[in-house]
Amino acid sequence: MILPGSTLGMLGGGQLGRMFTSAAQSMGYRVVVLDPDQNSPAGIIADQHICASYTDEQALKQMAEQCAAITTEFENIPASTLAFLEQRTVVHPSSTALAKTQNRNVEKRFINSLGIATVPFASIHSQEDLIAATHSVQFPAILKVATFGYDGKGQIVCENLDAALQAFEALGQKECVLEQRIQLDREISVVLARSENGEVYNFPVAENVHVNGILHSTRVPATVNSAQQQTAIEMADKIAAGLNYVGTMAVEFFVDQSGNIIANEIAPRPHNSGHYTLDACHSSQFEQQVRMLCGLASGDTSLITPVVMINLLGDVWGSSQPNWQAALQLPNVKLHLYGKKEARVGRKMGHINVLDDAAESALNQASQVFEALKAD
């Protein structure tokens, strides 16, 4: 057990690292952040910021010497970096768990190995693979790069084989996955925390809406029925156990029009759809990340109030600051900004959580606040 007063390490200095840092510091821990950006959101509030690449061995040794335990905020940290640190200190999640989530083809095969359904897919390394994939994957489909894609980046919708061949060229002929598009009813996610002893603590199932491949809003409670929620939770817990995962993680699911629950992606870290926990649950996903990393007892993950979270992208800024008064004058609207210096289209700058007695009314008010926030 690692107690307050100790130093924790965070690989990655984005908003997830920032919210982990705030949670850890509020619990009495020091935090060292390693990130190559000198203005990283987490680095500017950490007790120490090591400004270096994730493969800089001297920087990693320095971090390992100072930190009782180290975690990460995103899955694109090289697994070899975690393996290097594991030889020197406590690291969660493990390098082996991370490696299974860094490549979409590897990830989907792993999920299928657990008896959990994904959409039909094919691994693509060449044009010949695309042609052969037409026997198992129907069009329309989505061609995605196998690694480093996020928030809709590195993926192209393809209506037919010719479009897929052109997309493969446009993506630089990198390793890809071709995923069949399904008749989608809605999207949900499960955020959980898992201890070293294998105990799992689930947050309420979230229902998500994406726009242009980026999460726009999350509502809790979700509108799917209790049996569907339980199925998603059981699947997520099984995936976490299969990874021997320690820490906070999320699994995204599709719900098709027949009501089937289909696994989409694993996030080996806190997740955007879990930001509602900052205000609507007794313990946030970031507090849980601290607790699991340090071997502490779990916090209470139950919901206090219905909530809707809406992401604030750089698009909201326009040529000036958003109309903050639209949010700040309302007592049930919680504003979270990430300390990023430059607002760009598609860049996650912050989010709002709108709390209400009913999710539907929270959704209506969140939509109104979001429109009012938009700068001219």
Tab-separated table of C-alpha atoms in Angstrom, residues 69-302:
chain	number	residue	atom	x	y	z
A	69	ALA	CA	4.340	3.929	-8.581
A	70	ILE	CA	3.766	5.077	-12.155
A	71	THR	CA	0.717	5.086	-14.427
A	72	THR	CA	-0.179	6.429	-17.852
A	73	GLU	CA	-2.882	8.594	-19.389
A	74	PHE	CA	-3.026	7.160	-22.907
A	75	GLU	CA	-2.327	3.929	-24.737
A	76	ASN	CA	0.178	5.286	-27.255
A	77	ILE	CA	3.000	5.300	-24.723
A	78	PRO	CA	5.396	2.619	-26.030
A	79	ALA	CA	4.873	-0.675	-24.177
A	80	SER	CA	8.678	-0.942	-24.059
A	81	THR	CA	8.703	2.206	-21.908
A	82	LEU	CA	6.450	0.539	-19.336
A	83	ALA	CA	8.556	-2.636	-19.481
A	84	PHE	CA	11.673	-0.547	-18.767
A	85	LEU	CA	9.997	1.106	-15.768
A	86	GLU	CA	8.568	-2.189	-14.459
A	87	GLN	CA	12.098	-3.350	-13.737
A	88	ARG	CA	12.553	-0.409	-11.391
A	89	THR	CA	9.219	0.441	-9.706
A	90	VAL	CA	5.488	-0.331	-9.554
A	91	VAL	CA	3.739	0.283	-12.882
A	92	HIS	CA	0.005	0.002	-13.635
A	93	PRO	CA	-1.304	-0.824	-16.158
A	94	SER	CA	1.333	-3.376	-17.135
A	95	SER	CA	3.279	-3.308	-20.381
A	96	THR	CA	1.604	-6.560	-21.468
A	97	ALA	CA	-1.889	-5.149	-20.882
A	98	LEU	CA	-1.001	-1.990	-22.774
A	99	ALA	CA	0.473	-3.927	-25.696
A	100	LYS	CA	-2.835	-5.725	-26.292
A	101	THR	CA	-4.679	-2.420	-26.694
A	102	GLN	CA	-2.240	-0.487	-28.891
A	103	ASN	CA	-3.063	-2.242	-32.156
A	104	ARG	CA	-6.690	-2.522	-33.275
A	105	ASN	CA	-6.148	-5.918	-34.912
A	106	VAL	CA	-4.466	-7.358	-31.823
A	107	GLU	CA	-7.137	-5.826	-29.605
A	108	LYS	CA	-10.061	-7.257	-31.569
A	109	ARG	CA	-8.537	-10.726	-31.725
A	110	PHE	CA	-7.997	-10.571	-27.968
A	111	ILE	CA	-11.620	-9.555	-27.368
A	112	ASN	CA	-12.834	-12.371	-29.628
A	113	SER	CA	-10.610	-14.854	-27.763
A	114	LEU	CA	-12.695	-14.139	-24.655
A	115	GLY	CA	-15.881	-15.102	-26.488
A	116	ILE	CA	-16.982	-11.464	-26.809
A	117	ALA	CA	-18.357	-10.249	-30.126
A	118	THR	CA	-16.903	-7.408	-32.187
A	119	VAL	CA	-18.117	-6.190	-35.564
A	120	PRO	CA	-16.851	-8.321	-38.477
A	121	PHE	CA	-13.339	-7.140	-39.319
A	122	ALA	CA	-10.243	-8.003	-41.324
A	123	SER	CA	-6.590	-7.161	-40.805
A	124	ILE	CA	-5.226	-5.206	-43.762
A	125	HIS	CA	-1.561	-5.072	-44.730
A	126	SER	CA	-1.890	-4.883	-48.521
A	127	GLN	CA	-4.317	-4.291	-51.368
A	128	GLU	CA	-4.603	-8.064	-51.702
A	129	ASP	CA	-5.827	-8.231	-48.098
A	130	LEU	CA	-8.560	-5.717	-48.930
A	131	ILE	CA	-9.727	-7.755	-51.889
A	132	ALA	CA	-9.762	-10.927	-49.789
A	133	ALA	CA	-11.608	-9.124	-46.978
A	134	THR	CA	-14.729	-8.782	-49.119
A	135	HIS	CA	-15.471	-12.439	-48.315
A	136	SER	CA	-15.848	-11.667	-44.572
A	137	VAL	CA	-16.642	-7.956	-44.343
A	138	GLN	CA	-19.562	-6.327	-46.129
A	139	PHE	CA	-19.640	-2.740	-47.361
A	140	PRO	CA	-20.174	-0.043	-46.279
A	141	ALA	CA	-17.206	-0.400	-43.960
A	142	ILE	CA	-14.648	1.747	-42.147
A	143	LEU	CA	-10.932	1.494	-42.837
A	144	LYS	CA	-8.891	2.490	-39.781
A	145	VAL	CA	-5.159	2.643	-39.177
A	146	ALA	CA	-4.259	-0.120	-36.726
A	147	THR	CA	-2.202	2.113	-34.436
A	148	PHE	CA	-2.213	5.710	-33.179
A	149	GLY	CA	-5.691	6.626	-34.405
A	150	TYR	CA	-8.017	8.455	-31.994
A	151	ASP	CA	-10.956	10.865	-32.034
A	152	GLY	CA	-11.858	9.941	-35.600
A	153	LYS	CA	-8.337	10.449	-36.936
A	154	GLY	CA	-6.874	7.873	-39.318
A	155	GLN	CA	-10.184	6.383	-40.442
A	156	ILE	CA	-12.218	6.601	-43.640
A	157	VAL	CA	-15.734	5.393	-44.410
A	158	CYS	CA	-15.773	3.234	-47.548
A	159	GLU	CA	-18.895	2.461	-49.560
A	160	ASN	CA	-17.262	-0.199	-51.748
A	161	LEU	CA	-14.003	-1.969	-52.522
A	162	ASP	CA	-12.734	0.749	-54.877
A	163	ALA	CA	-13.230	3.353	-52.157
A	164	ALA	CA	-11.418	1.101	-49.684
A	165	LEU	CA	-8.448	0.714	-52.036
A	166	GLN	CA	-8.273	4.495	-52.417
A	167	ALA	CA	-8.557	4.937	-48.643
A	168	PHE	CA	-5.701	2.487	-48.094
A	169	GLU	CA	-3.521	4.648	-50.363
A	170	ALA	CA	-4.645	7.810	-48.563
A	171	LEU	CA	-3.659	6.269	-45.213
A	172	GLY	CA	-0.164	5.592	-46.489
A	173	GLN	CA	-0.639	1.834	-46.928
A	174	LYS	CA	-0.082	1.416	-43.203
A	175	GLU	CA	-1.424	-1.590	-41.338
A	176	CYS	CA	-5.176	-1.111	-41.054
A	177	VAL	CA	-8.339	-2.825	-39.910
A	178	LEU	CA	-11.443	-2.953	-42.090
A	179	GLU	CA	-14.554	-2.886	-39.889
A	180	GLN	CA	-18.046	-3.593	-41.136
A	181	ARG	CA	-20.560	-0.849	-40.400
A	182	ILE	CA	-23.596	-2.092	-38.537
A	183	GLN	CA	-27.139	-0.859	-38.056
A	184	LEU	CA	-26.324	1.132	-34.940
A	185	ASP	CA	-28.944	1.971	-32.334
A	186	ARG	CA	-26.673	3.698	-29.821
A	187	GLU	CA	-23.263	3.626	-28.173
A	188	ILE	CA	-22.493	2.954	-24.532
A	189	SER	CA	-19.400	2.576	-22.382
A	190	VAL	CA	-18.372	1.022	-19.099
A	191	VAL	CA	-15.713	2.653	-16.928
A	192	LEU	CA	-14.317	0.461	-14.178
A	193	ALA	CA	-11.509	0.196	-11.663
A	194	ARG	CA	-9.745	-3.099	-10.979
A	195	SER	CA	-7.453	-3.835	-8.047
A	196	GLU	CA	-4.352	-6.007	-7.847
A	197	ASN	CA	-6.532	-8.612	-6.124
A	198	GLY	CA	-8.849	-8.732	-9.135
A	199	GLU	CA	-11.726	-6.904	-7.463
A	200	VAL	CA	-13.710	-4.803	-9.951
A	201	TYR	CA	-15.663	-1.635	-9.207
A	202	ASN	CA	-17.968	-0.404	-11.973
A	203	PHE	CA	-19.284	3.064	-12.584
A	204	PRO	CA	-22.818	3.343	-14.009
A	205	VAL	CA	-23.120	2.579	-17.730
A	206	ALA	CA	-22.840	5.714	-19.866
A	207	GLU	CA	-24.620	6.453	-23.145
A	208	ASN	CA	-22.566	8.374	-25.683
A	209	VAL	CA	-23.072	10.458	-28.807
A	210	HIS	CA	-20.187	11.013	-31.219
A	211	VAL	CA	-19.906	13.781	-33.817
A	212	ASN	CA	-17.256	13.471	-36.536
A	213	GLY	CA	-15.649	10.613	-34.630
A	214	ILE	CA	-15.229	12.661	-31.428
A	215	LEU	CA	-17.299	12.150	-28.295
A	216	HIS	CA	-19.806	14.984	-28.023
A	217	SER	CA	-21.987	14.034	-25.074
A	218	THR	CA	-22.482	11.422	-22.379
A	219	ARG	CA	-25.663	10.837	-20.376
A	220	VAL	CA	-26.053	8.794	-17.214
A	221	PRO	CA	-28.171	6.832	-16.528
A	222	ALA	CA	-28.131	5.321	-20.013
A	223	THR	CA	-31.417	4.554	-21.758
A	224	VAL	CA	-30.560	0.916	-22.520
A	225	ASN	CA	-32.410	-1.600	-20.378
A	226	SER	CA	-31.000	-3.197	-17.235
A	227	ALA	CA	-30.242	-6.519	-18.966
A	228	GLN	CA	-28.196	-4.742	-21.651
A	229	GLN	CA	-26.364	-2.740	-19.013
A	230	GLN	CA	-25.536	-5.885	-17.083
A	231	THR	CA	-24.275	-7.590	-20.245
A	232	ALA	CA	-21.966	-4.671	-21.009
A	233	ILE	CA	-20.655	-4.623	-17.437
A	234	GLU	CA	-19.961	-8.364	-17.496
A	235	MET	CA	-18.143	-8.048	-20.817
A	236	ALA	CA	-16.021	-5.147	-19.591
A	237	ASP	CA	-15.143	-6.993	-16.391
A	238	LYS	CA	-14.167	-10.072	-18.416
A	239	ILE	CA	-11.906	-7.968	-20.634
A	240	ALA	CA	-10.251	-6.381	-17.590
A	241	ALA	CA	-9.656	-9.828	-16.085
A	242	GLY	CA	-8.271	-11.113	-19.386
A	243	LEU	CA	-5.759	-8.269	-19.384
A	244	ASN	CA	-4.985	-8.843	-15.688
A	245	TYR	CA	-5.577	-5.113	-15.568
A	246	VAL	CA	-4.878	-2.891	-12.566
A	247	GLY	CA	-6.205	0.660	-12.592
A	248	THR	CA	-9.028	2.564	-14.244
A	249	MET	CA	-10.106	1.529	-17.740
A	250	ALA	CA	-13.050	1.784	-20.116
A	251	VAL	CA	-14.648	-0.356	-22.788
A	252	GLU	CA	-16.775	1.178	-25.524
A	253	PHE	CA	-19.693	-0.817	-26.946
A	254	PHE	CA	-22.071	-0.636	-29.878
A	255	VAL	CA	-25.726	-1.507	-29.416
A	256	ASP	CA	-27.207	-2.665	-32.709
A	257	GLN	CA	-30.824	-2.280	-33.723
A	258	SER	CA	-31.551	-5.796	-32.507
A	259	GLY	CA	-30.324	-4.848	-29.050
A	260	ASN	CA	-27.076	-6.853	-29.207
A	261	ILE	CA	-24.068	-5.558	-27.249
A	262	ILE	CA	-20.912	-5.503	-29.403
A	263	ALA	CA	-17.471	-4.549	-28.075
A	264	ASN	CA	-15.806	-1.706	-29.941
A	265	GLU	CA	-12.610	-0.516	-28.252
A	266	ILE	CA	-10.675	-0.774	-24.995
A	267	ALA	CA	-9.227	2.326	-23.342
A	268	PRO	CA	-6.544	1.283	-20.801
A	269	ARG	CA	-6.943	4.506	-18.817
A	270	PRO	CA	-9.637	6.889	-17.618
A	271	HIS	CA	-11.973	7.760	-20.459
A	272	ASN	CA	-13.698	10.841	-21.838
A	273	SER	CA	-17.087	9.213	-21.224
A	274	GLY	CA	-16.171	8.915	-17.544
A	275	HIS	CA	-15.720	12.652	-16.974
A	276	TYR	CA	-19.228	12.805	-15.552
A	277	THR	CA	-17.870	11.017	-12.465
A	278	LEU	CA	-16.049	14.201	-11.414
A	279	ASP	CA	-19.332	15.739	-10.249
A	280	ALA	CA	-22.036	13.059	-10.335
A	281	CYS	CA	-20.416	10.195	-8.389
A	282	HIS	CA	-19.087	9.884	-4.868
A	283	SER	CA	-15.619	9.066	-6.280
A	284	SER	CA	-14.302	10.089	-9.693
A	285	GLN	CA	-12.577	7.816	-12.191
A	286	PHE	CA	-9.348	9.706	-11.438
A	287	GLU	CA	-9.581	9.144	-7.690
A	288	GLN	CA	-10.107	5.471	-8.532
A	289	GLN	CA	-6.993	5.547	-10.701
A	290	VAL	CA	-5.009	6.824	-7.704
A	291	ARG	CA	-6.579	4.273	-5.363
A	292	MET	CA	-5.897	1.273	-7.616
A	293	LEU	CA	-2.344	2.422	-8.377
A	294	CYS	CA	-1.600	2.752	-4.671
A	295	GLY	CA	-3.327	-0.449	-3.524
A	296	LEU	CA	-5.938	1.438	-1.516
A	297	ALA	CA	-9.548	0.447	-0.935
A	298	SER	CA	-11.984	1.467	-3.654
A	299	GLY	CA	-14.015	4.622	-3.388
A	300	ASP	CA	-17.799	4.641	-3.800
A	301	THR	CA	-18.579	4.535	-7.540
A	302	SER	CA	-22.340	4.945	-7.253
